Tab-separated table of C-alpha atoms and ligand atoms in Angstrom:
chain	number	residue	atom	x	y	z
A	1	UNK	CA	16.408	24.006	-45.466
A	2	UNK	CA	15.999	25.314	-41.775
A	3	UNK	CA	16.205	21.684	-40.600
A	4	UNK	CA	19.251	21.035	-42.576
A	5	UNK	CA	20.888	24.128	-41.128
A	6	UNK	CA	19.854	23.162	-37.718
A	7	UNK	CA	21.260	19.599	-37.816
A	8	UNK	CA	24.365	20.494	-39.825
A	9	UNK	CA	26.185	23.437	-38.079
A	10	UNK	CA	29.135	22.967	-40.336
A	11	UNK	CA	27.115	23.680	-43.385
A	12	UNK	CA	25.791	27.201	-44.649
A	13	UNK	CA	22.337	27.355	-46.009
A	14	UNK	CA	21.102	30.156	-47.832
A	15	UNK	CA	17.458	30.437	-48.976
A	16	UNK	CA	17.077	32.604	-51.744
A	17	UNK	CA	13.809	34.047	-53.509
A	18	UNK	CA	12.962	36.857	-56.018
A	19	UNK	CA	10.094	38.005	-53.682
A	20	UNK	CA	11.629	40.657	-51.267
A	21	UNK	CA	8.510	40.776	-49.022
A	22	UNK	CA	8.801	36.879	-48.442
A	23	UNK	CA	12.310	37.159	-47.725
A	24	UNK	CA	11.687	40.020	-45.290
A	25	UNK	CA	9.203	38.006	-43.522
A	26	UNK	CA	11.696	35.108	-43.208
A	27	UNK	CA	14.063	37.643	-41.659
A	28	UNK	CA	11.317	38.750	-39.240
A	29	UNK	CA	9.793	37.750	-35.985
A	30	UNK	CA	6.582	36.725	-37.967
A	31	UNK	CA	7.500	33.995	-40.488
A	32	UNK	CA	5.385	33.799	-43.569
A	33	UNK	CA	3.918	30.471	-42.790
A	34	UNK	CA	2.433	28.855	-39.601
A	35	UNK	CA	3.726	25.638	-38.935
A	36	UNK	CA	4.101	24.338	-35.363
A	37	UNK	CA	7.727	24.250	-34.085
A	38	UNK	CA	9.238	25.897	-37.181
A	39	UNK	CA	9.957	29.322	-35.396
A	40	UNK	CA	12.188	27.601	-32.999
A	41	UNK	CA	14.174	25.704	-35.679
A	42	UNK	CA	14.406	28.853	-37.831
A	43	UNK	CA	15.386	31.252	-35.108
A	44	UNK	CA	18.237	28.777	-33.761
A	45	UNK	CA	19.856	28.726	-37.007
A	46	UNK	CA	19.011	32.105	-38.540
A	47	UNK	CA	22.095	34.444	-38.740
A	48	UNK	CA	24.442	31.596	-37.846
A	49	UNK	CA	24.510	29.092	-40.717
A	50	UNK	CA	21.029	29.870	-42.100
A	51	UNK	CA	20.424	33.067	-44.255
A	52	UNK	CA	17.477	34.391	-46.176
A	53	UNK	CA	18.322	36.687	-49.004
A	54	UNK	CA	17.161	37.998	-52.572
A	55	UNK	CA	20.658	37.916	-54.060
A	56	UNK	CA	20.146	34.650	-55.967
A	57	UNK	CA	23.286	35.124	-58.038
A	58	UNK	CA	25.742	35.259	-55.257
A	59	UNK	CA	23.975	32.186	-53.476
A	60	UNK	CA	24.204	30.206	-56.542
A	61	UNK	CA	27.763	30.993	-57.335
A	62	UNK	CA	28.916	30.154	-53.656
A	63	UNK	CA	26.902	26.941	-53.202
A	64	UNK	CA	28.131	23.288	-53.910
A	65	UNK	CA	24.739	22.014	-53.752
A	66	UNK	CA	21.542	23.949	-55.185
A	67	UNK	CA	18.126	22.858	-54.247
A	68	UNK	CA	15.479	23.809	-56.544
A	69	UNK	CA	12.162	24.297	-54.273
A	70	UNK	CA	9.917	26.230	-56.685
A	71	UNK	CA	6.194	25.963	-57.192
A	72	UNK	CA	5.135	23.379	-59.818
A	73	UNK	CA	1.351	24.079	-59.992
A	74	UNK	CA	-1.149	22.440	-62.357
A	75	UNK	CA	-0.950	23.882	-65.794
A	76	UNK	CA	-3.793	26.416	-66.381
A	77	UNK	CA	-3.101	27.125	-70.167
A	78	UNK	CA	-2.002	25.532	-73.333
A	79	UNK	CA	-1.062	21.787	-73.763
A	80	UNK	CA	-2.020	19.699	-70.715
A	81	UNK	CA	-4.005	22.550	-69.112
A	82	UNK	CA	-5.839	21.187	-65.778
A	83	UNK	CA	-3.540	18.146	-65.677
A	84	UNK	CA	0.202	18.749	-66.375
A	85	UNK	CA	2.663	20.430	-64.063
A	86	UNK	CA	3.642	23.933	-65.051
A	87	UNK	CA	7.482	23.629	-65.272
A	88	UNK	CA	8.127	27.305	-66.260
A	89	UNK	CA	9.853	28.127	-62.753
A	90	UNK	CA	11.788	25.003	-62.806
A	91	UNK	CA	13.179	25.876	-66.212
A	92	UNK	CA	13.870	29.502	-65.108
A	93	UNK	CA	15.960	28.157	-62.214
A	94	UNK	CA	17.840	25.832	-64.452
A	95	UNK	CA	18.664	28.569	-66.775
A	96	UNK	CA	19.800	30.876	-63.792
A	97	UNK	CA	22.107	28.196	-62.382
A	98	UNK	CA	23.553	27.416	-65.825
A	99	UNK	CA	24.260	31.299	-66.118
A	100	UNK	CA	25.710	32.224	-62.656
A	101	UNK	CA	27.663	28.943	-62.016
A	102	UNK	CA	31.387	29.155	-62.346
A	103	UNK	CA	32.177	25.714	-60.995
A	104	UNK	CA	30.675	22.277	-60.876
A	105	UNK	CA	27.339	21.923	-59.223
A	106	UNK	CA	24.978	19.276	-57.530
A	107	UNK	CA	21.568	20.444	-58.536
A	108	UNK	CA	18.770	18.861	-56.360
A	109	UNK	CA	15.147	18.636	-57.586
A	110	UNK	CA	13.123	19.189	-54.232
A	111	UNK	CA	9.987	20.367	-55.986
A	112	UNK	CA	7.608	17.628	-56.856
A	113	UNK	CA	7.972	16.954	-60.517
A	114	UNK	CA	6.739	14.823	-63.278
A	115	UNK	CA	9.071	11.926	-64.037
A	116	UNK	CA	12.019	12.505	-66.254
A	117	UNK	CA	11.972	16.309	-65.537
A	118	UNK	CA	15.676	15.858	-64.246
A	119	UNK	CA	16.514	15.176	-67.837
A	120	UNK	CA	15.129	18.648	-69.062
A	121	UNK	CA	17.122	20.194	-66.298
A	122	UNK	CA	20.143	18.402	-67.242
A	123	UNK	CA	19.703	19.372	-71.103
A	124	UNK	CA	19.508	22.888	-70.092
A	125	UNK	CA	22.535	22.773	-67.758
A	126	UNK	CA	24.590	20.678	-70.183
A	127	UNK	CA	23.816	22.849	-73.174
A	128	UNK	CA	25.397	25.866	-71.224
A	129	UNK	CA	27.943	23.913	-69.242
A	130	UNK	CA	31.161	25.341	-70.799
A	131	UNK	CA	33.081	22.516	-69.115
A	132	UNK	CA	31.583	22.479	-65.958
A	133	UNK	CA	29.903	19.401	-64.438
A	134	UNK	CA	26.406	19.440	-63.435
A	135	UNK	CA	24.949	16.234	-61.460
A	136	UNK	CA	21.078	16.276	-61.141
A	137	UNK	CA	19.451	14.510	-58.095
A	138	UNK	CA	15.979	13.849	-57.240
A	139	UNK	CA	15.123	14.214	-53.458
A	140	UNK	CA	11.469	14.500	-53.045
A	141	UNK	CA	10.011	15.548	-49.788
A	142	UNK	CA	7.572	13.691	-47.917
A	143	UNK	CA	6.716	15.803	-44.986
A	144	UNK	CA	3.133	16.732	-44.168
A	145	UNK	CA	2.065	20.236	-43.179
A	146	UNK	CA	1.095	20.614	-39.563
A	147	UNK	CA	3.794	17.866	-38.682
A	148	UNK	CA	6.483	18.960	-40.627
A	149	UNK	CA	9.109	19.459	-38.015
A	150	UNK	CA	8.564	15.925	-36.440
A	151	UNK	CA	8.509	14.564	-40.071
A	152	UNK	CA	11.741	16.206	-40.824
A	153	UNK	CA	13.385	15.345	-37.606
A	154	UNK	CA	12.236	11.710	-37.780
A	155	UNK	CA	11.491	10.800	-41.446
A	156	UNK	CA	10.179	7.363	-42.589
A	157	UNK	CA	12.877	7.654	-45.158
A	158	UNK	CA	14.704	9.935	-47.184
A	159	UNK	CA	14.863	9.291	-51.048
A	160	UNK	CA	17.734	10.323	-53.125
A	161	UNK	CA	17.854	9.472	-56.902
A	162	UNK	CA	20.676	10.206	-59.122
A	163	UNK	CA	22.860	8.863	-62.134
A	164	UNK	CA	24.134	5.638	-61.662
A	165	UNK	CA	27.482	6.599	-62.961
A	166	UNK	CA	30.927	7.327	-61.050
A	167	UNK	CA	30.130	11.096	-60.866
A	168	UNK	CA	26.434	10.510	-60.228
A	169	UNK	CA	27.346	8.122	-57.357
A	170	UNK	CA	29.648	10.610	-55.805
A	171	UNK	CA	26.781	13.439	-55.911
A	172	UNK	CA	24.422	11.059	-54.390
A	173	UNK	CA	26.865	10.257	-51.632
A	174	UNK	CA	27.238	13.917	-51.019
A	175	UNK	CA	23.663	14.481	-50.256
A	176	UNK	CA	23.378	11.172	-48.331
A	177	UNK	CA	26.185	12.729	-45.910
A	178	UNK	CA	24.151	15.825	-45.419
A	179	UNK	CA	20.920	13.898	-44.175
A	180	UNK	CA	23.244	11.378	-42.235
A	181	UNK	CA	23.880	13.903	-39.693
A	182	UNK	CA	20.513	12.955	-38.113
A	183	UNK	CA	18.861	10.275	-40.201
A	184	UNK	CA	19.816	6.787	-39.525
A	185	UNK	CA	21.678	5.302	-42.696
A	186	UNK	CA	18.981	2.365	-43.171
A	187	UNK	CA	16.417	5.116	-43.682
A	188	UNK	CA	18.316	6.853	-46.432
A	189	UNK	CA	17.402	5.117	-49.704
A	190	UNK	CA	19.091	5.748	-53.004
A	191	UNK	CA	17.584	4.917	-56.465
A	192	UNK	CA	18.156	6.008	-60.182
A	193	UNK	CA	16.401	9.440	-60.778
A	194	UNK	CA	13.257	8.376	-62.408
A	195	UNK	CA	12.534	5.806	-59.695
A	196	UNK	CA	12.711	8.688	-57.305
A	197	UNK	CA	10.631	11.082	-59.271
A	198	UNK	CA	7.906	8.544	-59.755
A	199	UNK	CA	8.015	7.444	-55.982
A	200	UNK	CA	7.060	10.723	-54.879
A	201	UNK	CA	3.957	10.730	-57.398
A	202	UNK	CA	3.109	7.265	-56.562
A	203	UNK	CA	3.247	7.833	-52.474
A	204	UNK	CA	0.876	10.780	-52.918
A	205	UNK	CA	-1.469	8.985	-55.159
A	206	UNK	CA	-1.667	5.834	-52.932
A	207	UNK	CA	-2.330	8.042	-49.761
A	208	UNK	CA	-4.938	9.952	-51.629
A	209	UNK	CA	-6.550	6.636	-52.774
A	210	UNK	CA	-6.945	5.518	-49.220
A	211	UNK	CA	-8.783	8.679	-48.229
A	212	UNK	CA	-11.120	8.286	-51.346
A	213	UNK	CA	-11.585	4.503	-50.801
A	214	UNK	CA	-12.671	5.313	-47.241
A	215	UNK	CA	-14.876	8.192	-48.353
A	216	UNK	CA	-16.513	6.008	-50.790
A	217	UNK	CA	-17.294	3.623	-47.969
A	218	UNK	CA	-18.572	6.493	-46.035
A	219	UNK	CA	-21.378	6.990	-48.621
A	220	UNK	CA	-22.466	3.572	-48.461
A	221	UNK	CA	-22.412	3.493	-44.480
A	222	UNK	CA	-24.904	6.432	-44.669
A	223	UNK	CA	-27.142	4.490	-46.619
A	224	UNK	CA	-26.797	1.182	-44.844
A	225	UNK	CA	-26.477	2.217	-41.047
A	226	UNK	CA	-22.896	1.058	-40.834
A	227	UNK	CA	-20.383	3.498	-39.109
A	228	UNK	CA	-17.393	4.356	-41.126
A	229	UNK	CA	-15.006	4.936	-38.171
A	230	UNK	CA	-16.030	1.288	-37.008
A	231	UNK	CA	-15.320	0.049	-40.356
A	232	UNK	CA	-12.031	1.819	-40.718
A	233	UNK	CA	-10.912	0.517	-37.329
A	234	UNK	CA	-11.881	-3.008	-38.195
A	235	UNK	CA	-9.994	-3.020	-41.422
A	236	UNK	CA	-7.072	-1.057	-40.077
A	237	UNK	CA	-6.186	-3.736	-37.521
A	238	UNK	CA	-5.223	-5.981	-40.523
A	239	UNK	CA	-1.593	-5.311	-40.584
A	240	UNK	CA	-1.578	-5.535	-44.324
A	241	UNK	CA	-3.801	-2.467	-44.526
A	242	UNK	CA	-2.538	-0.664	-41.372
A	243	UNK	CA	-4.554	2.212	-39.429
A	244	UNK	CA	-3.274	5.297	-40.851
A	245	UNK	CA	-4.955	7.565	-43.596
A	246	UNK	CA	-8.427	5.894	-43.035
A	247	UNK	CA	-10.189	8.908	-41.641
A	248	UNK	CA	-13.223	9.607	-43.555
A	249	UNK	CA	-13.781	13.348	-44.176
A	250	UNK	CA	-15.170	16.124	-46.373
A	251	UNK	CA	-12.511	15.396	-48.857
A	252	UNK	CA	-8.793	15.702	-49.146
A	253	UNK	CA	-7.386	18.834	-49.678
A	254	UNK	CA	-3.753	20.498	-49.745
A	255	UNK	CA	-1.232	21.583	-52.220
A	256	UNK	CA	-0.181	18.046	-53.270
A	257	UNK	CA	-2.634	15.127	-53.646
A	258	UNK	CA	-4.733	16.607	-56.476
A	259	UNK	CA	-1.969	18.084	-58.441
A	260	UNK	CA	0.116	15.108	-58.145
A	261	UNK	CA	-2.484	12.639	-59.113
A	262	UNK	CA	-3.357	14.971	-62.186
A	263	UNK	CA	0.319	14.955	-62.982
A	264	UNK	CA	0.435	11.124	-62.964
A	265	UNK	CA	-2.765	11.057	-65.127
A	266	UNK	CA	-1.030	13.370	-67.630
A	267	UNK	CA	1.929	11.251	-67.620
A	268	UNK	CA	-0.108	8.047	-68.261
A	269	UNK	CA	-2.102	9.511	-70.964
A	270	UNK	CA	1.208	10.995	-72.556
A	271	UNK	CA	2.776	7.445	-72.500
A	272	UNK	CA	-0.223	5.862	-74.111
A	273	UNK	CA	-1.769	4.535	-71.061
A	274	UNK	CA	-5.031	5.812	-70.852
A	275	UNK	CA	-6.606	2.776	-68.849
A	276	UNK	CA	-3.824	3.686	-66.098
A	277	UNK	CA	-4.726	7.360	-66.243
A	278	UNK	CA	-8.532	6.652	-65.667
A	279	UNK	CA	-7.830	4.546	-62.897
A	280	UNK	CA	-6.159	7.184	-60.989
A	281	UNK	CA	-8.296	9.797	-62.148
A	282	UNK	CA	-11.026	7.989	-60.234
A	283	UNK	CA	-9.437	9.108	-56.973
A	284	UNK	CA	-9.877	12.727	-57.846
A	285	UNK	CA	-13.414	11.970	-58.890
A	286	UNK	CA	-14.383	10.470	-55.630
A	287	UNK	CA	-13.033	13.282	-53.726
A	288	UNK	CA	-15.037	15.743	-55.881
A	289	UNK	CA	-18.140	13.563	-55.206
A	290	UNK	CA	-17.340	13.587	-51.529
A	291	UNK	CA	-17.276	17.392	-51.227
A	292	UNK	CA	-20.402	18.141	-53.245
A	293	UNK	CA	-22.174	15.282	-51.504
A	294	UNK	CA	-21.554	16.915	-48.069
A	295	UNK	CA	-22.881	20.096	-49.279
A	296	UNK	CA	-25.976	18.622	-50.979
A	297	UNK	CA	-26.556	16.710	-47.697
A	298	UNK	CA	-26.680	20.107	-45.634
A	299	UNK	CA	-29.176	21.518	-48.157
A	300	UNK	CA	-31.523	18.454	-48.298
A	301	UNK	CA	-31.302	18.221	-44.391
A	302	UNK	CA	-32.292	22.094	-43.882
A	303	UNK	CA	-35.643	21.097	-45.789
A	304	UNK	CA	-34.200	21.464	-49.392
A	305	UNK	CA	-33.409	25.191	-48.851
A	306	UNK	CA	-30.475	27.220	-47.310
A	307	UNK	CA	-31.408	30.584	-49.024
A	308	UNK	CA	-31.035	33.443	-46.615
A	309	UNK	CA	-30.207	30.869	-43.787
A	310	UNK	CA	-27.175	31.587	-41.768
A	311	UNK	CA	-24.758	28.637	-41.823
A	312	UNK	CA	-21.793	28.693	-39.634
A	313	UNK	CA	-18.723	27.163	-41.048
A	314	UNK	CA	-15.796	26.034	-38.352
A	315	UNK	CA	-12.537	25.598	-40.027
A	316	UNK	CA	-11.401	26.646	-43.435
A	317	UNK	CA	-7.832	25.171	-43.649
A	318	UNK	CA	-7.279	21.920	-45.523
A	319	UNK	CA	-6.216	20.281	-42.270
A	320	UNK	CA	-5.705	21.334	-38.563
A	321	UNK	CA	-2.393	23.130	-37.380
A	322	UNK	CA	-1.848	24.789	-40.836
A	323	UNK	CA	-3.074	28.232	-42.370
A	324	UNK	CA	-2.699	26.651	-45.629
A	325	UNK	CA	-6.165	26.694	-47.809
A	326	UNK	CA	-5.008	25.570	-50.963
A	327	UNK	CA	-7.504	23.049	-52.449
A	328	UNK	CA	-9.377	22.923	-49.057
A	329	UNK	CA	-12.570	21.094	-49.153
A	330	UNK	CA	-14.145	23.994	-47.256
A	331	UNK	CA	-13.678	26.177	-50.338
A	332	UNK	CA	-15.874	23.918	-52.584
A	333	UNK	CA	-18.486	23.420	-49.667
A	334	UNK	CA	-18.734	27.133	-49.099
A	335	UNK	CA	-19.139	27.787	-52.729
A	336	UNK	CA	-21.907	25.457	-53.146
A	337	UNK	CA	-23.705	26.872	-50.257
A	338	UNK	CA	-23.148	30.283	-51.623
A	339	UNK	CA	-24.699	29.077	-55.029
A	340	UNK	CA	-27.710	28.079	-53.035
A	341	UNK	CA	-27.886	31.595	-51.537
A	342	UNK	CA	-26.949	30.749	-47.998
A	343	UNK	CA	-25.257	33.282	-45.653
A	344	UNK	CA	-22.159	31.745	-44.378
A	345	UNK	CA	-20.320	32.763	-41.160
A	346	UNK	CA	-16.601	31.341	-41.181
A	347	UNK	CA	-14.336	31.084	-38.389
A	348	UNK	CA	-10.792	29.551	-38.604
A	349	UNK	CA	-8.256	29.740	-35.877
A	350	UNK	CA	-5.437	30.587	-38.418
A	351	UNK	CA	-6.747	31.475	-41.876
A	352	UNK	CA	-7.046	35.124	-42.429
A	353	UNK	CA	-10.181	36.865	-43.575
A	354	UNK	CA	-8.268	38.151	-46.724
A	355	UNK	CA	-7.278	34.605	-47.695
A	356	UNK	CA	-11.014	33.243	-47.144
A	357	UNK	CA	-12.390	35.890	-49.416
A	358	UNK	CA	-9.613	35.533	-52.055
A	359	UNK	CA	-10.559	31.543	-52.000
A	360	UNK	CA	-14.264	32.155	-52.268
A	361	UNK	CA	-13.723	35.037	-54.895
A	362	UNK	CA	-15.862	37.389	-52.896
A	363	UNK	CA	-15.435	41.127	-51.989
A	364	UNK	CA	-15.181	42.549	-48.622
A	365	UNK	CA	-18.810	43.920	-48.784
A	366	UNK	CA	-20.270	40.632	-50.033
A	367	UNK	CA	-23.338	40.144	-47.675
A	368	UNK	CA	-23.335	36.384	-48.106
A	369	UNK	CA	-20.029	35.787	-46.505
A	370	UNK	CA	-18.782	36.825	-42.985
A	371	UNK	CA	-15.489	36.060	-41.337
A	372	UNK	CA	-15.896	35.812	-37.611
A	373	UNK	CA	-13.459	36.254	-34.692
A	374	UNK	CA	-14.632	33.065	-32.981
A	375	UNK	CA	-16.846	30.222	-33.180
A	376	UNK	CA	-19.617	31.665	-31.018
A	377	UNK	CA	-19.845	34.785	-33.342
A	378	UNK	CA	-20.080	32.421	-36.079
A	379	UNK	CA	-22.770	30.311	-34.767
A	380	UNK	CA	-24.720	32.982	-33.154
A	381	UNK	CA	-28.368	32.915	-34.760
A	382	UNK	CA	-27.339	30.171	-37.297
A	383	UNK	CA	-29.600	27.443	-38.605
A	384	UNK	CA	-26.704	25.045	-38.961
A	385	UNK	CA	-22.984	24.538	-37.985
A	386	UNK	CA	-20.536	22.664	-40.211
A	387	UNK	CA	-17.202	21.386	-38.805
A	388	UNK	CA	-14.835	21.458	-41.857
A	389	UNK	CA	-11.327	21.178	-40.319
A	390	UNK	CA	-10.381	19.300	-37.455
A	391	UNK	CA	-9.018	21.753	-34.948
A	392	UNK	CA	-8.559	20.544	-31.416
A	393	UNK	CA	-9.942	23.882	-30.215
A	394	UNK	CA	-13.524	22.869	-31.561
A	395	UNK	CA	-13.408	19.718	-29.209
A	396	UNK	CA	-13.298	22.313	-26.253
A	397	UNK	CA	-16.205	24.734	-27.084
A	398	UNK	CA	-19.133	25.240	-25.099
A	399	UNK	CA	-21.854	23.608	-27.181
A	400	UNK	CA	-24.571	24.241	-24.625
A	401	UNK	CA	-23.891	27.841	-25.126
A	402	UNK	CA	-23.760	27.548	-29.090
A	403	UNK	CA	-26.906	25.648	-29.040
A	404	UNK	CA	-28.827	28.172	-26.770
A	405	UNK	CA	-27.842	31.000	-29.249
A	406	UNK	CA	-28.794	29.141	-32.781
A	407	UNK	CA	-32.209	28.934	-34.448
A	408	UNK	CA	-34.367	25.703	-33.917
A	409	UNK	CA	-34.035	23.097	-34.825
A	410	UNK	CA	-30.228	23.169	-34.386
A	411	UNK	CA	-28.407	21.201	-37.056
A	412	UNK	CA	-24.716	20.106	-36.698
A	413	UNK	CA	-22.802	18.434	-39.603
A	414	UNK	CA	-19.417	17.284	-38.569
A	415	UNK	CA	-17.536	16.752	-41.524
A	416	UNK	CA	-14.462	15.398	-39.756
A	417	UNK	CA	-16.216	13.011	-37.245
A	418	UNK	CA	-14.355	15.159	-34.485
A	419	UNK	CA	-17.116	15.574	-32.054
A	420	UNK	CA	-18.917	13.539	-29.441
A	421	UNK	CA	-22.306	13.517	-31.553
A	422	UNK	CA	-24.189	11.598	-28.688
A	423	UNK	CA	-23.296	14.250	-26.164
A	424	UNK	CA	-24.581	16.839	-28.803
A	425	UNK	CA	-27.869	15.210	-29.263
A	426	UNK	CA	-28.389	15.081	-25.524
A	427	UNK	CA	-28.080	19.047	-25.772
A	428	UNK	CA	-30.599	18.947	-28.376
A	429	UNK	CA	-28.515	19.373	-31.665
A	430	UNK	CA	-29.778	17.439	-34.573
A	431	UNK	CA	-26.173	16.125	-35.143
A	432	UNK	CA	-24.801	14.139	-38.114
A	433	UNK	CA	-21.235	13.042	-38.996
A	434	UNK	CA	-19.617	11.483	-42.109
A	435	UNK	CA	-20.440	7.933	-42.837
A	436	UNK	CA	-22.710	7.321	-39.880
A	437	UNK	CA	-26.205	6.028	-41.067
B	1	UDX	C1	0.614	15.004	-48.185
B	1	UDX	C2	1.492	14.037	-47.800
B	1	UDX	O1	1.045	13.406	-46.663
B	1	UDX	C3	3.069	14.195	-47.602
B	1	UDX	O2	3.663	13.025	-47.607
B	1	UDX	C4	3.471	15.034	-49.036
B	1	UDX	O3	4.787	15.316	-48.887
B	1	UDX	C5	2.629	16.221	-49.232
B	1	UDX	O4	1.386	15.843	-49.251
B	1	UDX	P1	-0.411	17.303	-46.731
B	1	UDX	O5	-0.877	17.549	-47.948
B	1	UDX	O6	0.455	18.330	-45.972
B	1	UDX	O7	0.887	16.038	-46.966
B	1	UDX	O8	-1.136	16.778	-45.727
B	1	UDX	P2	-1.895	15.099	-45.478
B	1	UDX	O9	-1.907	15.094	-43.889
B	1	UDX	O10	-1.474	14.153	-46.138
B	1	UDX	O11	-3.285	15.500	-45.455
B	1	UDX	C6	-4.063	15.832	-46.843
B	1	UDX	C7	-5.477	15.938	-46.697
B	1	UDX	O12	-5.899	14.693	-46.705
B	1	UDX	C8	-6.024	16.855	-45.774
B	1	UDX	O13	-7.062	17.684	-46.395
B	1	UDX	C9	-6.367	15.891	-44.756
B	1	UDX	O14	-7.372	16.400	-43.918
B	1	UDX	C10	-6.905	14.636	-45.684
B	1	UDX	N1	-6.985	13.368	-44.781
B	1	UDX	C11	-5.904	12.869	-44.426
B	1	UDX	C12	-8.267	12.733	-44.642
B	1	UDX	O15	-9.322	13.297	-45.202
B	1	UDX	N2	-8.260	11.685	-44.024
B	1	UDX	C13	-7.107	11.122	-43.556
B	1	UDX	O16	-7.218	9.952	-43.090
B	1	UDX	C14	-5.763	11.598	-43.783
């Protein structure tokens, strides 16, 4: 929304939330999320044509287009628990829009939703329409965290789905016109609503599938002496495969991939396609395998026990340049090591100690988990160091100093294939990466 405000000076964008603290943060100097470049975009438009408010009713009342951008987490209760998307926040928004609107509205699904959710929104709105016309559009977001501003500024495509009726086409065109302020028209794709909804789930499933595929190969590389980065490079030069999203890792995390695949799996089951559901579920199973495999490797290398050993963990965010830890592989790896009675010392440049403790479900006074101010504090006297997020600053660490202050033999596990392992071995580290036999 900040980008729309920034690019469309003649539109007024009001972002509303019922959470006062969050809105206050958006109105302050300290934005509630860390995203490179976002501060500048928000600060340039805020107070001019970008506003943050808790006055939900007024904002809906005044708007011509309403974007629904609420959470759709995986359901934790009832039917579909663990798989289906929890749509209660979406439904609350639809009811609120129906209640408050006086004129016609275009309602845009920006949250990622199961296919055919637009229909539910439409039914709620139409049941309460009292003569008003509601057009529902699907406009999924493809930005990735850490590169959000560049992705928004120069997207591969913008996707807009809507009813293929005269009124639906008018609504689609209105949203096309918003994006056309900065996105070339050939990159704005329009479809029917369900193709748009399904495209979002499919894009994320394909991306996650590539990571699980290369991670599966990484396990084989470790057994055979091949090098997964070399394999990725070799296959990535095939223009049909392409080089992106082939970086083997400790496993994918983030708020989208797992949730969206689970959602897809649930939909397939719901529509009587268990074979398709199982096919996609395999992507998640392979990711779980990769996370636990990494932790098992650490334990087995450290002479089959990490009990009472200090293990330094560098990086806790699910990827670099974000403070987001949702579904981060680091959470699972740390939990596995805590179960093995290790003492873990964690350092991440952006994630707060509070967040880490919350993710690991440990109290402040838990003696097995220390949160450190820097990488040197985390690694001092440790038996092993684990790289779990590919932060650039880890490449610039003084590894000689780190080596000198650790316990011998000094083990290093690079879960992101970020570092020059040969150089580390020359210092004396017993260094291993992912997928390097
Ligand atoms: C993803 C999609 O990329 C984006 O289009 C969608 O809108 C939201 O979900 P995001 O979760 O922000 O974006 O990050 P992404 O860069 O896709 O990375 C997801 C996870 O995969 C991270 O944990 C990352 O470290 C991992 N990853 C990514 C790999 O392990 N290897 C790769 O080659 C790429």
